[in-house]
XYZ file of C-alpha atoms in Angstrom:
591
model
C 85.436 -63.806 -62.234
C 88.631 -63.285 -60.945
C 89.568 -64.852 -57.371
C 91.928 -62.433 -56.120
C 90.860 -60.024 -53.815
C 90.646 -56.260 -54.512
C 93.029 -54.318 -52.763
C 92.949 -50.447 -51.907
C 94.740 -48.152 -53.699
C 98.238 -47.755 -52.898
C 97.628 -44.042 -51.202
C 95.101 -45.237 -49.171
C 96.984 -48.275 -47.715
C 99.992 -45.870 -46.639
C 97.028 -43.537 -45.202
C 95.900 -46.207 -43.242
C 98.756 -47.384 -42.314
C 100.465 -43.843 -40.697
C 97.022 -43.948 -38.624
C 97.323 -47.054 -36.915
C 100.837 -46.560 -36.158
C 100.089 -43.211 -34.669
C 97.179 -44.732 -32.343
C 99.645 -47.305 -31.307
C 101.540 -44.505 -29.980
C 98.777 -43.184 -28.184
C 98.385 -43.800 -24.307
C 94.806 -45.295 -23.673
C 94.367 -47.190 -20.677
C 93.557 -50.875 -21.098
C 90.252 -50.431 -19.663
C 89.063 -48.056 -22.239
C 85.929 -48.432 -24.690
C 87.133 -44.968 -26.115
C 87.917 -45.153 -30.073
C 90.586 -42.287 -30.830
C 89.049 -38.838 -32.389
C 90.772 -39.693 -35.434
C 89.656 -43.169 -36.169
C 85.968 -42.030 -35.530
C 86.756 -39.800 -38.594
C 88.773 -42.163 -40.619
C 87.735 -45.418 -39.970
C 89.402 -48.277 -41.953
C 88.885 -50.103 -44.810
C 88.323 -53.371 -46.037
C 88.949 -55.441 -48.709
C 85.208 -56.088 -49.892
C 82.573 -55.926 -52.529
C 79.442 -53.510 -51.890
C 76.934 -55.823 -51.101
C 74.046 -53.060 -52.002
C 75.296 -52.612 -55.652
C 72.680 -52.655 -58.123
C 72.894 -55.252 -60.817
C 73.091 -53.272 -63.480
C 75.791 -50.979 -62.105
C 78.122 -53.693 -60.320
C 81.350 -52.712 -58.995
C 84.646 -52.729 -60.579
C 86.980 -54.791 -59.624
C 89.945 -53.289 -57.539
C 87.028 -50.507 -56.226
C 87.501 -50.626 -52.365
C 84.236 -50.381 -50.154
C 83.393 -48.794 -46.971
C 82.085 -50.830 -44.415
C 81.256 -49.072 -41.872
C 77.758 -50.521 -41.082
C 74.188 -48.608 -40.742
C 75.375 -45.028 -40.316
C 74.497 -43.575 -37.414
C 71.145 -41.150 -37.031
C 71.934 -37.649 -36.509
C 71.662 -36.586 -33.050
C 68.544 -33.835 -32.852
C 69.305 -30.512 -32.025
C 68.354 -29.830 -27.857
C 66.302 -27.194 -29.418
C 64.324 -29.457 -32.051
C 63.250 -32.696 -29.889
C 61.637 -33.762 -33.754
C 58.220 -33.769 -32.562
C 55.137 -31.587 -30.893
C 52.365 -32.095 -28.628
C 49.045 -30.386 -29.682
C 47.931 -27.575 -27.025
C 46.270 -28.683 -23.950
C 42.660 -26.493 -22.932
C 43.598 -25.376 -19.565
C 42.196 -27.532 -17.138
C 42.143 -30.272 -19.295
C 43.986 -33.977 -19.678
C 42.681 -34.048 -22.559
C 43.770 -32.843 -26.309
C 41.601 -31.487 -28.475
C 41.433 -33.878 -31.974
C 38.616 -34.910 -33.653
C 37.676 -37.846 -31.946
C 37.307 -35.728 -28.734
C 35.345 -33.568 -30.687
C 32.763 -35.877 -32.294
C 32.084 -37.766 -28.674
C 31.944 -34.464 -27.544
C 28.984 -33.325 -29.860
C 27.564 -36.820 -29.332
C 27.164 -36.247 -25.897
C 26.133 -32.757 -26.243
C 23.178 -34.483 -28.642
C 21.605 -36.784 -26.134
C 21.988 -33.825 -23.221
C 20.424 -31.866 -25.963
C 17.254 -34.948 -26.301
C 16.865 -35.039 -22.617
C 16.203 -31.442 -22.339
C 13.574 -31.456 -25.030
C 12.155 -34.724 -23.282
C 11.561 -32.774 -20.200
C 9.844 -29.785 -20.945
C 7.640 -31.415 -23.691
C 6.115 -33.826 -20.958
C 4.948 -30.184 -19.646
C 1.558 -30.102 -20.634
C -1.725 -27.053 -20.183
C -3.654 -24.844 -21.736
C -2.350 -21.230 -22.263
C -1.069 -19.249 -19.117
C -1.770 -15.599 -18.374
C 0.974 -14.329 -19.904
C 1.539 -16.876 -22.859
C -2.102 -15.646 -23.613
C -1.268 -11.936 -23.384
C 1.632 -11.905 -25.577
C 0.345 -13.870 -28.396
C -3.107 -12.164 -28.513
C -1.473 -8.815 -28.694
C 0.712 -10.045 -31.219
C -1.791 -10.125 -33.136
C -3.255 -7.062 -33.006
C 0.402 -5.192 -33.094
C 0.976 -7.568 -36.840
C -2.512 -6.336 -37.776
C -1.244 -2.645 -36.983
C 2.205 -3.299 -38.578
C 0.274 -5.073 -41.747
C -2.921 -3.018 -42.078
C -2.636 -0.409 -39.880
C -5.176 -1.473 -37.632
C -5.687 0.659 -34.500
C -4.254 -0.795 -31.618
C -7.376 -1.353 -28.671
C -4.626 -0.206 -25.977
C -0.872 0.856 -25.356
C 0.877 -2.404 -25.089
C 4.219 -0.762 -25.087
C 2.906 1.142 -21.797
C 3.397 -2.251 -19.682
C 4.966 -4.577 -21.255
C 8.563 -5.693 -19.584
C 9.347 -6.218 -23.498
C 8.933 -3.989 -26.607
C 5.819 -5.421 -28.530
C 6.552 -5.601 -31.522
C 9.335 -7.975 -31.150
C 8.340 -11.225 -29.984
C 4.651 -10.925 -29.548
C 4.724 -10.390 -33.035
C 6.764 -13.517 -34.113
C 4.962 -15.493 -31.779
C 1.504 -14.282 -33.098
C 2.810 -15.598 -36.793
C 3.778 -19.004 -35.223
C 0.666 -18.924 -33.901
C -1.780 -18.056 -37.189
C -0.069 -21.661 -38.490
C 1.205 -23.568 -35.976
C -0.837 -22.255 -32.723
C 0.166 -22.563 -29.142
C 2.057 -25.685 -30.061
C 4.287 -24.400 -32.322
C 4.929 -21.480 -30.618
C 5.685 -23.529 -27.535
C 8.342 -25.448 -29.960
C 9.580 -22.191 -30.757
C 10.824 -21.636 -27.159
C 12.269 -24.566 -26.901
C 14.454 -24.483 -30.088
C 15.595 -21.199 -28.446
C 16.409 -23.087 -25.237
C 18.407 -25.895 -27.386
C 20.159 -23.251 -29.389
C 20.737 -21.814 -25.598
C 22.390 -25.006 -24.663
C 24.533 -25.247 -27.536
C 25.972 -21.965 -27.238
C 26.761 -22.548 -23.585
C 28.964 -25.608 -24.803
C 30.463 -24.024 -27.095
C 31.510 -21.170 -24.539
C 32.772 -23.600 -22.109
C 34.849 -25.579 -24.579
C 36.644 -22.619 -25.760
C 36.925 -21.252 -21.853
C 38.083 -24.059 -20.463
C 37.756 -27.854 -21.969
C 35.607 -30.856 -23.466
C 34.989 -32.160 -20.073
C 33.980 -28.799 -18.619
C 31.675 -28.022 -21.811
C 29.752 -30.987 -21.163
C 29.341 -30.541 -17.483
C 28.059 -26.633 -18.216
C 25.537 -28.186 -20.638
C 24.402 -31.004 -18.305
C 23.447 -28.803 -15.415
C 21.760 -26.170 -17.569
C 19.681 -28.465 -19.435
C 17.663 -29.734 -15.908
C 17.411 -26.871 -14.462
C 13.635 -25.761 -13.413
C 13.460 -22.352 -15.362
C 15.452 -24.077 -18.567
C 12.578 -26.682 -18.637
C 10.230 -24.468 -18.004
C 11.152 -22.242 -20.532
C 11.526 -24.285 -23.084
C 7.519 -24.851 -23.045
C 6.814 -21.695 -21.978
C 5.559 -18.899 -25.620
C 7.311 -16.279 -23.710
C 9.850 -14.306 -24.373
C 12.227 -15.442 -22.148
C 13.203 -18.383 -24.082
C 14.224 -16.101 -26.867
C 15.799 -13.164 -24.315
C 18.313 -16.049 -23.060
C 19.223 -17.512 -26.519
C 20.099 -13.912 -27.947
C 22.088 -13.401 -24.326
C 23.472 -16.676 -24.759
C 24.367 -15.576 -28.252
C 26.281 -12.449 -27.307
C 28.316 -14.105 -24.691
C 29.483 -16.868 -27.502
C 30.356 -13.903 -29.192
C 32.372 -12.146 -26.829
C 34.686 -15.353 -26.071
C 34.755 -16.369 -29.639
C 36.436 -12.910 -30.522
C 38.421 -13.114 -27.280
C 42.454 -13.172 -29.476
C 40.986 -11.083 -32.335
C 41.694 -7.141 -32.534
C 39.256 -5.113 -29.826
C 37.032 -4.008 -32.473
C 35.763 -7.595 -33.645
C 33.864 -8.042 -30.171
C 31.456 -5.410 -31.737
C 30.062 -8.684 -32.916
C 28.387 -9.127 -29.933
C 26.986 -6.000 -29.572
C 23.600 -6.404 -31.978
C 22.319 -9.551 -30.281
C 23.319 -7.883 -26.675
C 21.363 -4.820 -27.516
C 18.268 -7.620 -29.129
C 17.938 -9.370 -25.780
C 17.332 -5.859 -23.830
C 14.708 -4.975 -26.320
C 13.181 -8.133 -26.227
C 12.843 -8.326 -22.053
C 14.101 -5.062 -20.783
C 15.560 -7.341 -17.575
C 18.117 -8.937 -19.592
C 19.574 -5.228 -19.174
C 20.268 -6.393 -15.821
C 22.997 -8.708 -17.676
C 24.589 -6.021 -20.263
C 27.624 -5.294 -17.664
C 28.259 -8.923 -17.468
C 28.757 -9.085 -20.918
C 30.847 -6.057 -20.582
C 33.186 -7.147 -17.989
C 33.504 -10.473 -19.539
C 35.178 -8.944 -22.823
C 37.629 -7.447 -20.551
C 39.049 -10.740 -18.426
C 38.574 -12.476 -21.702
C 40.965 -10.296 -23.505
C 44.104 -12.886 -23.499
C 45.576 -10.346 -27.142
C 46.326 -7.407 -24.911
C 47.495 -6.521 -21.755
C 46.916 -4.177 -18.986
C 44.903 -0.935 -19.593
C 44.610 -2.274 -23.493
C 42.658 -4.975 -22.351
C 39.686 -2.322 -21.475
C 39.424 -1.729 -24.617
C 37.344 -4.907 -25.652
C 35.006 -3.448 -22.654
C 34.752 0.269 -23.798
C 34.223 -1.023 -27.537
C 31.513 -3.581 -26.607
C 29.572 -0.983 -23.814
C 29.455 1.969 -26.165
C 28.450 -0.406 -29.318
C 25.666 -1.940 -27.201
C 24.533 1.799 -26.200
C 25.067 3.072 -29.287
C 22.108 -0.064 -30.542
C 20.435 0.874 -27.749
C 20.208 4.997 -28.108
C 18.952 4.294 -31.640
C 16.458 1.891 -31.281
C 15.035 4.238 -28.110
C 14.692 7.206 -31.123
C 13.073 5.102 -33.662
C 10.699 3.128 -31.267
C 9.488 6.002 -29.302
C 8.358 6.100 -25.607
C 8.206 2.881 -23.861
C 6.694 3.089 -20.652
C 7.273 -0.714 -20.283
C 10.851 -0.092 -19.305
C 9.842 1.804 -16.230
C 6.784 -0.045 -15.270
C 7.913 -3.339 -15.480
C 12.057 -2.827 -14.787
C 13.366 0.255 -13.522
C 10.716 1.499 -11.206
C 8.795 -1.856 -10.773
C 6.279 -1.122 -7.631
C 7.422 -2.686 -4.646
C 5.709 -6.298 -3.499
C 5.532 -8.031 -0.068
C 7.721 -10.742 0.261
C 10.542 -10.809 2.557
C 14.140 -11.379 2.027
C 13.822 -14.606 3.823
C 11.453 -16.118 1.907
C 13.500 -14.813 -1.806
C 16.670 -16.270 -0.342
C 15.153 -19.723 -0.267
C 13.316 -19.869 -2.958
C 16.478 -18.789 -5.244
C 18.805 -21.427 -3.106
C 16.084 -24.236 -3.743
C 15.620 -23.100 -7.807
C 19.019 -22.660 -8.701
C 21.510 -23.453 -4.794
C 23.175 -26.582 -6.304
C 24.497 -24.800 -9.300
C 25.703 -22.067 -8.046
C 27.141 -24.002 -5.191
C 29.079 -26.180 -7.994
C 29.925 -22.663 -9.807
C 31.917 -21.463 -6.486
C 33.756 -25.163 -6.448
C 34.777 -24.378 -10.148
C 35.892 -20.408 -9.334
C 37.480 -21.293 -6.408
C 39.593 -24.153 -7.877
C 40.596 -22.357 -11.092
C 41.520 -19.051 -9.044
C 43.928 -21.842 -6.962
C 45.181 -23.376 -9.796
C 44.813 -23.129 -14.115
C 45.075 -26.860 -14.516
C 44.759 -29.758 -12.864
C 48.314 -31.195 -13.639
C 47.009 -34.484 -15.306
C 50.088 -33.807 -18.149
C 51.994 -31.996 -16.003
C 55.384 -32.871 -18.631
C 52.881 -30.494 -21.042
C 53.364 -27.053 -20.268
C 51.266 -24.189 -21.301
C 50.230 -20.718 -21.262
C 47.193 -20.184 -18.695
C 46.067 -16.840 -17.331
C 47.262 -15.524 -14.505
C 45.610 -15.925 -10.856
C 44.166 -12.304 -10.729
C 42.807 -13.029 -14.322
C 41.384 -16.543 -13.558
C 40.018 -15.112 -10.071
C 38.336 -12.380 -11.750
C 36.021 -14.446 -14.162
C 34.905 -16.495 -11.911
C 33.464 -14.031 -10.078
C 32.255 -11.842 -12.855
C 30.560 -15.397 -13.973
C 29.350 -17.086 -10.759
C 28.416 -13.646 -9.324
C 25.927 -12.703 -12.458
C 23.886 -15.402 -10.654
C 22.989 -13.387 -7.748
C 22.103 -10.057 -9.730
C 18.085 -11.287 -10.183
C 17.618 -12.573 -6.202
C 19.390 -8.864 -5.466
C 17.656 -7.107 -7.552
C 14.165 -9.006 -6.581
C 14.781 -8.835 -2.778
C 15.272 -4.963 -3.544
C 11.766 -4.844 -4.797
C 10.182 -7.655 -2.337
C 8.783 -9.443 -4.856
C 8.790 -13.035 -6.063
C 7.046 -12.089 -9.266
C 8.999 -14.163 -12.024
C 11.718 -14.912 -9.779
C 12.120 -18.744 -10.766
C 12.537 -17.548 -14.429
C 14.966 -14.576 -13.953
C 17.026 -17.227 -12.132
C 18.084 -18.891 -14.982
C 19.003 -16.094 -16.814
C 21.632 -15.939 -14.199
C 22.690 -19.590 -14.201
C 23.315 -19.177 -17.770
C 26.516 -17.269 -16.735
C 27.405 -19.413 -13.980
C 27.422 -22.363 -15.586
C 30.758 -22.628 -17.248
C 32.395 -22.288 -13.254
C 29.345 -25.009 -13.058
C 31.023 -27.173 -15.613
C 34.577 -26.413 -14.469
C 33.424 -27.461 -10.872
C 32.084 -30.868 -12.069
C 35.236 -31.596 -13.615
C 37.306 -30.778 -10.666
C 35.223 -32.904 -8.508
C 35.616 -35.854 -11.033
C 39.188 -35.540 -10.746
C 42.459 -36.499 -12.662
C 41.815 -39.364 -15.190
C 37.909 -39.790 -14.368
C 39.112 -40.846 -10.504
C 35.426 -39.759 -9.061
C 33.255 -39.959 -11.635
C 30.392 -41.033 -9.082
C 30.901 -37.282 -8.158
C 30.238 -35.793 -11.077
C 26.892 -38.205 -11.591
C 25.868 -37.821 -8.453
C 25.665 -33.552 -9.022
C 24.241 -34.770 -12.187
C 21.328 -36.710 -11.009
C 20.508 -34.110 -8.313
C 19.964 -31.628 -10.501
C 17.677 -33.489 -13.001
C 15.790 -34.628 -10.398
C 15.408 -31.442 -8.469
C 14.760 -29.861 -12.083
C 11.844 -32.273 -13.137
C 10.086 -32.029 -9.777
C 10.279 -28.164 -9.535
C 9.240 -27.620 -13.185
C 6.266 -29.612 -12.812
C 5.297 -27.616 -9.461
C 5.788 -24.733 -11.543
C 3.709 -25.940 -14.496
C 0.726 -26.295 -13.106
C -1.856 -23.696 -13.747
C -5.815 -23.981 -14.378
C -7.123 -26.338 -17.521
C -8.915 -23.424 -18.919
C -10.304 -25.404 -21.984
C -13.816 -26.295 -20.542
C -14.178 -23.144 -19.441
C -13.424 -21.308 -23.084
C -15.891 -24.021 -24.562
C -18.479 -23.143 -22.285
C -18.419 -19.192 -23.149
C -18.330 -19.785 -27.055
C -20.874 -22.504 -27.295
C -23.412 -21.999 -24.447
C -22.904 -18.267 -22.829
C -22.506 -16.965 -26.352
C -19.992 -14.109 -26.172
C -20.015 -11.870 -29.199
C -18.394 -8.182 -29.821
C -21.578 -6.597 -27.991
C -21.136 -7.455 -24.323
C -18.967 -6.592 -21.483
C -17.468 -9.297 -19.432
C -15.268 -9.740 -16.132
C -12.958 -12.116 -16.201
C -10.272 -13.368 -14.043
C -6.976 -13.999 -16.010
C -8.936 -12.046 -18.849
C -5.939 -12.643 -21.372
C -6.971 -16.282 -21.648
C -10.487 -16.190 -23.069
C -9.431 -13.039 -24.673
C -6.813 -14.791 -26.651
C -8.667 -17.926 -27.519
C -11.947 -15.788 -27.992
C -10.313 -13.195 -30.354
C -12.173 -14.100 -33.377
C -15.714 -13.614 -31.689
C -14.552 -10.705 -29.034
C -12.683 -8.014 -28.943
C -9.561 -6.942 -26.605
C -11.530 -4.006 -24.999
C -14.468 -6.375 -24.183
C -12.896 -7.476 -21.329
C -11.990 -6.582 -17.914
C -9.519 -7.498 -15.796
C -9.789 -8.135 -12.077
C -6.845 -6.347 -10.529
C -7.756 -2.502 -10.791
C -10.910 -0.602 -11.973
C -13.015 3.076 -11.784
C -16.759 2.346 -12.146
C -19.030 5.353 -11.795
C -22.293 3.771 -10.301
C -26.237 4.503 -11.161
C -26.216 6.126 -8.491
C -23.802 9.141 -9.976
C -20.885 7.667 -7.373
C -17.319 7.329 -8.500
C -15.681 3.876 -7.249
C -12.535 2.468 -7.321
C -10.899 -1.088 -6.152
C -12.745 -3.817 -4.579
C -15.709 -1.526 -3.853
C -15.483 -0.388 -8.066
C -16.422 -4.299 -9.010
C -18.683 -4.594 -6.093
C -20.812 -1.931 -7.418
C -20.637 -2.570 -11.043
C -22.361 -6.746 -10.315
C -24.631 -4.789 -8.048
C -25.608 -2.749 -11.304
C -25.570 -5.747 -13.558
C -22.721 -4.069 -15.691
C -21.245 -7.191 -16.829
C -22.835 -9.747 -19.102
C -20.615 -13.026 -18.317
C -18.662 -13.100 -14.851
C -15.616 -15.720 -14.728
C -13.588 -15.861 -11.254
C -12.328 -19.225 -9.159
C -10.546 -16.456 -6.887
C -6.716 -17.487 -6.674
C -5.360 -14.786 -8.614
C -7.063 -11.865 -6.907
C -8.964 -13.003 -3.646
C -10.002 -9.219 -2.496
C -11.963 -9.012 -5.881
C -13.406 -12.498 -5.611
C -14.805 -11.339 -2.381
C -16.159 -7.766 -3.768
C -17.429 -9.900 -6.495
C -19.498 -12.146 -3.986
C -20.612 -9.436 -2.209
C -22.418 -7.572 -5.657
C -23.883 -11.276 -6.613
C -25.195 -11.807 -2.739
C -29.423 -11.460 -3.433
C -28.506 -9.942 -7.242
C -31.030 -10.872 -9.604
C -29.442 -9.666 -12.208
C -27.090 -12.965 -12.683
C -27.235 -16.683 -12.259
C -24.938 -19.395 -11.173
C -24.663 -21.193 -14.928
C -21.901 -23.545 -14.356
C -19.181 -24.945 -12.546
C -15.513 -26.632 -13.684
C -13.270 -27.919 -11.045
C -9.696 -28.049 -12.121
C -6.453 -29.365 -10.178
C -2.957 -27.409 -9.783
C -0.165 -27.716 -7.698
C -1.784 -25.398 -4.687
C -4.765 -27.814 -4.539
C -8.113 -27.690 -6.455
C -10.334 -25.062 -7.471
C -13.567 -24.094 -9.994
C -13.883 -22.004 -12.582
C -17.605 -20.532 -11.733
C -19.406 -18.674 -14.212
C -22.058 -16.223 -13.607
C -24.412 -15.589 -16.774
C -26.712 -12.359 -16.740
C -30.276 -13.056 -17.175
């Protein structure tokens, strides 16, 4: 190898040259770091190999390299900064990615455990009204199946059309009995909870989701509930189920929010006081509607109100009359319990909820996030938007204590209560958050609201849990009293031995204790206390079964008719415990 050095070629040297010579000319201060234009464009070269030339492509002698270095990255555009953040939730530090999501569900999972923990320590034989709707669905599958004649009118006072859930429930029952129907409720309840997560996520956040399933998975009526074969397990989950609908459609074209129509409609027909929760529903697909703007967000409203009517209209033609609807709902006879006594009740069943649900309205009305990014900006709705579902939300809760101190009754009040919190418990979730803070910086808040609420839960759902063991009392009438489908017999809470008696008696066989006409031996017509009184006094009943805590006036008639009767006897006794104190089943046999 040669050991001269490789020199330019001759028109680059004089190139080079007239450059230098013409920044020697140039009048830069001494203090300058500045390197003229023109050498930034033509900088110099050297006499040097490439040091990066591949061996098998070496390179010629006399080639002259440019040594300029690691060239320089390309500045980025101002517009392009090269990289993106993923979209914050509003409210939210955090960013949705899959980790968030999977510790997400995880938590969601164990709320979801300690929900079914607490309403499966609820244990008892069947209430009044688990009793009524599964025995009746049996007879309305028998009509549907055989055509069997129904023994009375159940669609005449029901609060729900019978041949909906009475009838699922009476097929859970025929293999699974009260159990699995029981189990049934809950999975709606679970399913309930789920949904409400899911709503809250896509409304707000993570952290907001899990706060909104938290609080609804303690309260009284969601325990309750979820051990409870009525059907308002399955009225909330199908409510729940439209709602998810509604905000799952919420940037799709008006028409998709149809989608929530069918299980909207469902829920009405199923307990005709979930109607009481249709214009929520409504007014929700309107401040959800983040695709349109001004009057074009009414449509999502006008599409989903005249689809759910539409549902509704139909299923009205096909069913027939339901007197049910008036009975039980819309012209529900008035009780006597005053306003005073409502308002507390709802404030101790479901106050520290909705008290957390005006925290959350009030806070996301004020502001859309809670700046924990604030370098991360977003779209967010605007204050009259965010104002206006939280109080379409957090004011759903206060339709059923309205509508209930309206009628002055407390009749099913600590169940309808829940149906409300179901609506109020994203603003719940959103409130727990906010109290928690930026970065977790009062979590003892947010466990603290927590732990108050599952404890005020458990010890309210076992208060309301507690009704007679009628077991001994059932055993009693099939093994020693003998009831068959000849005799008559007066019972109170009638729908319990009916239902677990069905296979030896008959629906008609028995008699209630809250209203009766009884025309006498002696040619008189009676009615009310004085009916019952008359009929003992006759001997018209061959098994009597009263403790006297459902209807006193008739216990007393009832004692009255027995007082020197010789047509009955005193044939046994069984105490049993509840959360008003203790009482006894007595039963009267006729001789």
């Amino acid at each position: 190898m040669s050991s001269r050095q490789p020199q330019p070629p001759q028109e680059h040297q004089q190139q080079y040259q007239q450059q230098y010579q013409e920044y020697q000319q140039e009048s830069y201060g001494q203090d300058s770091y500045a390197w003229p234009p023109q050498q930034q464009t033509y900088p110099p070269y050297y006499e040097t190999y490439d040091p990066y030339a591949e061996p098998s492509a070496p390179s010629s002698p006399g080639t002259p390299v440019r040594a300029t270095g690691p060239e320089p990255e390309p500045e980025p555009e101002p517009d392009d900064p090269g990289y993106t953040l993923p979209a914050v939730p509003e409210s939210s530090w955090a960013v949705d990615n899959r980790r968030g999501k999977l510790l997400g569900r995880g938590v969601l999972g164990c709320l979801l455990l300690v929900q079914a923990g607490l309403s499966l320590r609820l244990r008892g034989t069947a209430f009044q009204d688990e009793a009524l709707y599964i025995a009746s669905g049996h007879y309305e599958l028998n009509n549907l199946l055989h055509g069997t004649k129904l023994p009375v009118d159940f669609a005449g006072y029901f609060s729900g059309h019978p041949k909906l859930y009475p009838v699922l429930a009476a097929a859970v029952d025929s293999y699974f009995g009260l159990t699995g129907v029981r189990v049934l409720s809950l999975l709606f309840m679970l399913a309930a909870t789920g949904l409400l997560y899911a709503v809250t996520r896509r409304l707000f956040n993570l952290r907001a989701a899990l706060g909104a399933a938290a609080l609804f998975s303690v309260l009284q009526s969601t325990t309750v509930l979820g051990n409870f074969a009525t059907y308002d397990a399955a009225a909330i989950f199908l409510l729940a189920l439209s709602m998810y609908a509604v905000v799952r459609t919420d940037r799709m074209r008006s028409a998709a929010v149809l989608l929530a129509a069918p299980p909207a409609a469902l829920a009405f027909a199923v307990k005709y006081a979930s109607g009481l929760y249709l214009p929520t529903l409504v007014l929700l697909a309107v401040v959800t509607a983040h695709r349109h703007r001004g009057v074009k967000t009414l449509g999502r409203g006008v599409f989903l109100g005249a689809g759910i009517g539409a549902l509704l209209g139909a299923g009205y033609v096909l069913s027939g009359p339901l007197g049910g609807i008036s009975s039980t709902t819309t012209n529900r006879a008035q009780g006597a319990d005053s306003a005073m006594k409502l308002l507390e009740h709802s404030a101790e069943w479901g106050g520290l909820v909705f008290l957390a649900a005006l925290v959350g309205s009030v806070a996301y009305a004020l502001r859309g996030r809670m700046g924990e990014m604030p370098w991360i900006e977003g779209e967010t709705a605007g204050r009259v938007r965010r104002a206006g579902l939280g109080v379409v939300l957090t004011g759903t809760a206060l339709l059923a204590p309205a509508y209930q101190i309206h009628l002055h009754t407390e009749v099913s009040l600590y169940k309808h209560v829940g149906f409300g919190l179901l609506f109020a418990a994203p603003m719940a979730g959103l409130g727990m958050a906010r109290l928690v803070g930026p970065h977790f910086r009062h979590p003892q808040l947010g466990i603290m609201v927590y732990v108050l609420a599952l404890v005020f839960g458990m010890v309210q759902a076992q208060k309301a849990y507690s009704f007679p063991d009628s077991s001994p009392m059932v055993a009693y009438l099939r093994t020693v009293a003998h009831v068959d489908k000849k005799g008559f017999y007066l019972a109170e809470e009638q729908e319990v031995p009916a239902y677990y008696l069905r296979d030896v008696t008959g629906w008609n066989q028995w008699q209630n204790t809250y209203f009766m006409d009884y025309r006498g031996k002696d040619g008189k017509q009676h009615t009310g206390p004085d009916a019952f009184e008359q009929a003992v006094r006759d001997g018209r009943f061959d098994v009597i079964v009263m403790h006297g805590s459902v209807t006193p006036a008739t216990y007393e008639a009832v004692k009255k008719g027995l007082k020197g009767n010789t047509h009955y006897r005193l044939a046994a006794v069984f105490p049993f415990t509840t959360s008003s104190g203790q009482n006894a089943y007595r039963i009267w046999v006729k001789r």
